[in-house]
Amino acid sequence: MIDDQLPKGYDSKPRSESNGDASQPVLEIKGFSVAYRSRGGDVKAVENVDITINRGEVVGLAGESGSGKSTLAYGACRLLRPPAVITAGSVRYNGRRSNYTPVELLDLDRDQLRKLRWREISIVFQSAMNALNPVLRIQDQLIDAMDVHLDLSKDEKLDKVVSVLDMVGIPRDRLRSYPHELSGGMRQRIVIAMALTVDPELVIMDEPTTALDVVVQREILSQIVELKERLGFSVLFITHDLSLMMEIADRVAIMYAGQLVEVGQSTDIHHQPAHPYTQGLLNSFPSLRGPKRTLAGIPGVTPDLRDLPPGCPFIPRCKFAKPDCTKVEMRLEKVEGILGGKHFSACPIVIANNFKPSETERAHA
Amino acid sequence: MAASNDNDHSLISRFGEIKQMRFLARRLGFYVVALFAALTINFFIPRFLPGNIVESMMAKYPSLKPSAQRALEILFGIGHNGSLLHQYITYLGQIFTGNLGLDLLQFPIPVIDIIKNALPWTLVLVGTATVISWVLGTGLGIIAAWRRGGKLDQLLPALSFLQATPYFFLALILVWLLALRFHVLPAQQGFSNGLSIGFNWAFILSAARHSLLPALTIVLTSTAGWMLQMRNVMITTIGEDYVLAAQAKGLSPKRVVFTYAARNAILPSISGFALALGFVVSGTLLMEIVFNYPGIGLTLYNSVTSNDFPLTQGIFLIISLTVLAANILADVLYVIVDPRSRTRAVA
Amino acid sequence: MSKVESPRLIAQGAIKKKKRTMPSILMNTKAKVGAVIIGVFVVIAIIGPILAPYNPSTQNTQANLSVAAPSLSHLFGTDQLGRDVFSQILVGTRTTMVLGLVTGIIATALSIIIGVSAGFLGGLWDEFLSLFSNVFLVIPALPLLIVVLGEFPGKGETPTIILLSLLGWPWGARVIRAQTLSLRSRDFIAASRETGEKTWRIIFFEVIPNEVSLIAASFVGTVLYAIGASVGLDFLGVGNTTIWSLGTILYWAQNGNALQLGAWWWFAIPGVFVALIGTGLVLLNFGLDELGNPRLRDAATQTRINGKIWRPADPTPVMRSHVDNKGTKDQRRSPKANLTEDPVRLNQVHSSNGHLGQNSMGSTTVENQVRHNSSTLSLDQEGQ
Amino acid sequence: MTKETHTKPAVSKLDSEPIESNEVASAAASRGPLVMRAEGISKDYRISRKAEGVISAVKNVNLALYARGVVAVVGESGSGKSTIAKLLSGHEKLTKGKIFLDGAEIQVGNRSDFRRFKSDVQMVFQDPFASLNPVHTIRYHLERPVKLHQKTKGAEVETELLGLINQVKLTPPDQFLAKYPHELSGGQRQRVSIARALAAHPRVLLADEPVSMLDVSIRLEILSLLDDLRERLNLAMLYITHDIASARYFADEILVMYGGEIVERGPAEEVTQKPLHPYTQLLVSSSPDPDDLGSTLKTGATTVARQAGSALTNSVGCRFSDRCPFADDKCTSASPPHVMVGSNRSAACWHLDKAVPIIHLDARKETVSDTNKS
């Protein structure tokens, strides 16, 4: 029944003939570039990014403002508007409702994408106040995605909405409320619930708790993780808070100036950051527990994306920078660290010459 | 799972309640003050005018009987009956009983009766045309915003021209083209001579035919304005996160456009509607004069040119009241469309 | 919380930086056209009366000059008294423009005074001033003007200017008040209090400079209103019909049965002049709107992708571009890829930047991209 | 796991007499002489005419700022921490209480009083994108306070401006003066903001979330700039933040606020490492901890704390009681007084004896994960 609703081209084969592989990643982004066209020139907001999200995995995407992390996520879903243009790459989605046969998102037309959206990939927006339509009741905003994607009766939909709301800890009497009648924490929960109404395979979370206090943030994140375990979706978690990311993500990708500079298991990156930028970032967070460390931060300012110098974009702020760095072509390179695992960095200089656990090394590592 | 009763919630609803009360009180206060302002302006106008208005009128209309002088003096509160305050109170009393005095030109027909004859023409014509142009303009604005850069958007300069064209000038052009050159439609008056006003087909058809040109004038000139406003607000609204969210949900474009974007974009248009009504009334006044249309505007003009002061005063008051009534209507509409304007405590 | 990372911000940043080099209002096509139109009329208003070939009121009783169609000696024809319409329009444009501008200045000044004090002082002041302007807003202006001006015949344009100014300020005041209210709560106002600045200095040096584009828009709107209303009043003959203005020309045309005589030059030309002035003002305001609202500005810049209108519900366009050494195009990926690039458009876009400038554009396959992306260390390769 | 090692703050003192919180010695006092002191300050906002329509945003707060010392006020949004900054800076009027500068009570009745007060007490704002006027150059932003407070003219102004720019390490100085705010990055703007505050040569700097709007990599630079400035310029500093980890690094003393009241105060290291009050404990345990490999966020085991009730309305009893795991009838019927724990620490809780063992649980978890790693 569900299969009938899927667009052609993303589920044409009947399930029995499927030769798909369920162990393949849910989302595979390759060579992905996004540019903002403007009269002053192209702003290369995302440049040649590779990233995969495996089934049931939480992948963290971290970086400073303007590093392109949101652009990457929204661009992969093709939700950016002009002057944004996808200039290169491929985004393959691969889920159980597509019989694990990859679907190339960049080739789908509007109506095909429309059927795939939310059903397969849903989004928790950053600002709950802005992501909810102020003139519609909560109930209508939760149900309208089901109207499009699920073939259920009105009562069944309502039941489902109530159960999803219950999962995020919102009583059902709030269904008939309008967004402005709810507190910030409640709105954020509603936005999370909204992303789960049609059982997506992948949920993109764009700084879902940034605006909240730590106590509420912790509660909501615990709920998200519990729901993830229970419902089995994958998460792309976007944040600028690296310590939070280390805690919640299985794998972490670090972005700088529109490019990926480091990808790896969160433990690898935590204990053995291989890119100077990652080291700097980790070194920017005061720790609440354990002995006090000397914190350094990263001097300098983020580069102008319209006018990137050749080579590594981090050169002006990097303490390991050498003349050779201007010739580096930004590519993720496997790191052979003491922890092993899948760990890649875009800094060949540090990797080749003096890769060792940096001075950011933890007291206990 | 924890019962969710976030800390600021009760505060939010309480603030909401208080804001709501204040908002209501403010609107009510506004209506009361605006009403009194209209009445007071009306009261003072004859007093600002040079000379004794009643005597100059008596001189102008020799047919008036001395009894009329007394009536006029009461109406204008001029003469020898007490203080200004007393006059004002007498005047208010008269207004509230619906007594607007007697007309001079067609003495002793009460002013209110003349207004009663003229008002329906204007209300039906202007009301219908305004609603049509608002709906049309808003609809076109939605399309223009959705297909920005499209054909409709390229018409913007032409539409600005239409918006900038004075009502009466467009009316002149239309009369010249459609009535005088091509004789498609009648140019003057509200219905053909020889018909009597009543519920018969001959009259209704004639009235409809006569109203086409004036209606076309209003629609052409005011549609462009609504459209430009709606287009700009709509483009701004399309940039909101909730529209993007609707799109990310895979909702049909129809639902994204109407329920998410347009539903929000229309709010300023509604509150602008009431304010714009004043301009509409002004514009149609000129238009009625061009078409010699028997509405309230033409009646006002005639009363001014013939110094028929009681009628002028009465019509001005009626127009003010109509604009106020439209404001109330827009307020109610706004409350229906925007839930934020009717926050109440949630149990 | 870190600043929201928004693509919009990035794109805007790019635009903003560009802005420094040129007054931004002139970058806007609509505003440019509007400014040119208004500029032409200002010139006409200044030198028009000097250029007028005839005295606009001089009658010419020659029979063939009564309601004569345009000719070389009478460019816009004559009226039924043989007066030169061209001269009337040149003289009348000045009257109408001066009235509009003077009213605009007075009414805008009132709007600023009332709007800024309501918004900045707040409290009871705000309640009172807002109420006051709301009441003025619902007073039907034209009927009132007809009633009052009907009693001051032959007094020239001064009563009209005074009355129009008195009735024309509330809309601007409302907008300026709202803006002031939002500025007042901004941190930089608190910061200047922190510095110890006096209130008047905060108002004039911190608040008002931030409202320039709004004040300009309000001024333009008021001029538009004043010209519209005064032309209407003159057309009715409520003002002084012996003064030449675009409205009184129309009044005489209407009285002289220009319509019935088919003398289109008599009523159409002055009317089109009024409409053109209005169009200029509307366009100028449109430009100001776009200036103050980044989203409108975005909408004005990028609307067509590959010659196809992009609608907000459409997916992000994919315009794979690959610069190859020969400067030729690769084959398109598949016939299904309906969003392939439009070379002309792209070249335009890129002509001003160094990234991909001289090369012609083409698309590349995903496979190409993947190969391109192979994970070999590339220290030995040349940079671009 | 031995109890003794982790209960260093003298729990034995818990049953000592209730005290006024201003009797607690400040951990910042050792830095330098007392500059500014607030005694029992309160701020009520009236939201309706009715008696219960009063919100006390700040209730009976005592604090003292010492030269070269940093006092941090930590709490969630709506806890009243920003109101404290507004009260101390004279932007809001006190409902109750007194503020002393150098022992003299502050009266800011008229404008010249206010300006004089402003040359001693300056504030740095949270949002560097909003706190600079977009239409003015950096020069204008710095010149005004210099002219107003230093009464200098001509060349002296120029030296003063370059000095300020140098002090906040914006180089090269002459280039920055001619720029407009939108040409600067967030970090640079915040430096300008700090320079503007310094232009008055203040003795007290109130920093209201000075880094929360900045990128993580920049935050540290700004904080170390502030740290450097207080040392060089003898500034007494109030640091308002929701990030308790940054307070640990930057401040000498931490005041934890909840519902407009100070619930716990003490030396930064002690408050963050051995929190006493149940709310501080919740705050600390909720902060993200990258070292916590057994994190509940990875396993999905939820430990949801009880939700907050309305904290700000006038109610009797402890304001945290409706979220507190230890709350009983006593907590909802009477406000707890501050209990002194050591010479420079106190917490306002009826059940410190019950609450404090939580520390052991927490500490044990830490140690367990530590042993796992090594």
Tab-separated table of C-alpha atoms in Angstrom, chain A residues 256-257 259-261 275-277 303 308-318 321-331 346-349, chain C residues 384:
chain	number	residue	atom	x	y	z
A	256	TYR	CA	35.170	24.890	7.453
A	257	ALA	CA	34.547	27.456	4.718
A	259	GLN	CA	34.436	22.173	2.865
A	260	LEU	CA	34.759	19.117	5.021
A	261	VAL	CA	38.049	19.181	6.884
A	275	HIS	CA	42.985	18.722	11.462
A	276	PRO	CA	44.318	21.909	13.037
A	277	TYR	CA	40.871	23.477	12.764
A	303	PRO	CA	37.391	33.698	5.340
A	308	LEU	CA	39.075	31.998	-1.163
A	309	PRO	CA	42.837	31.903	-1.594
A	310	PRO	CA	44.250	28.796	-3.267
A	311	GLY	CA	44.882	25.740	-1.171
A	312	CYS	CA	43.599	25.174	2.308
A	313	PRO	CA	41.120	27.834	3.444
A	314	PHE	CA	42.349	27.556	7.023
A	315	ILE	CA	45.889	28.813	6.270
A	316	PRO	CA	45.496	32.334	7.697
A	317	ARG	CA	44.403	30.956	11.071
A	318	CYS	CA	46.534	27.839	11.196
A	321	ALA	CA	50.626	26.515	8.044
A	322	LYS	CA	53.512	26.142	5.603
A	323	PRO	CA	54.095	27.560	2.124
A	324	ASP	CA	53.111	24.179	0.708
A	325	CYS	CA	49.634	24.553	2.122
A	326	THR	CA	48.629	26.890	-0.694
A	327	LYS	CA	49.065	23.953	-3.053
A	328	VAL	CA	46.920	21.542	-1.099
A	329	GLU	CA	43.840	20.340	-2.888
A	330	MET	CA	41.234	19.851	-0.224
A	331	ARG	CA	40.597	16.121	0.006
A	346	ALA	CA	41.938	17.160	4.852
A	347	CYS	CA	45.242	18.303	6.264
A	348	PRO	CA	48.024	16.332	4.547
A	349	ILE	CA	50.749	18.368	6.224
C	384	GLN	CA	44.572	26.558	-9.968
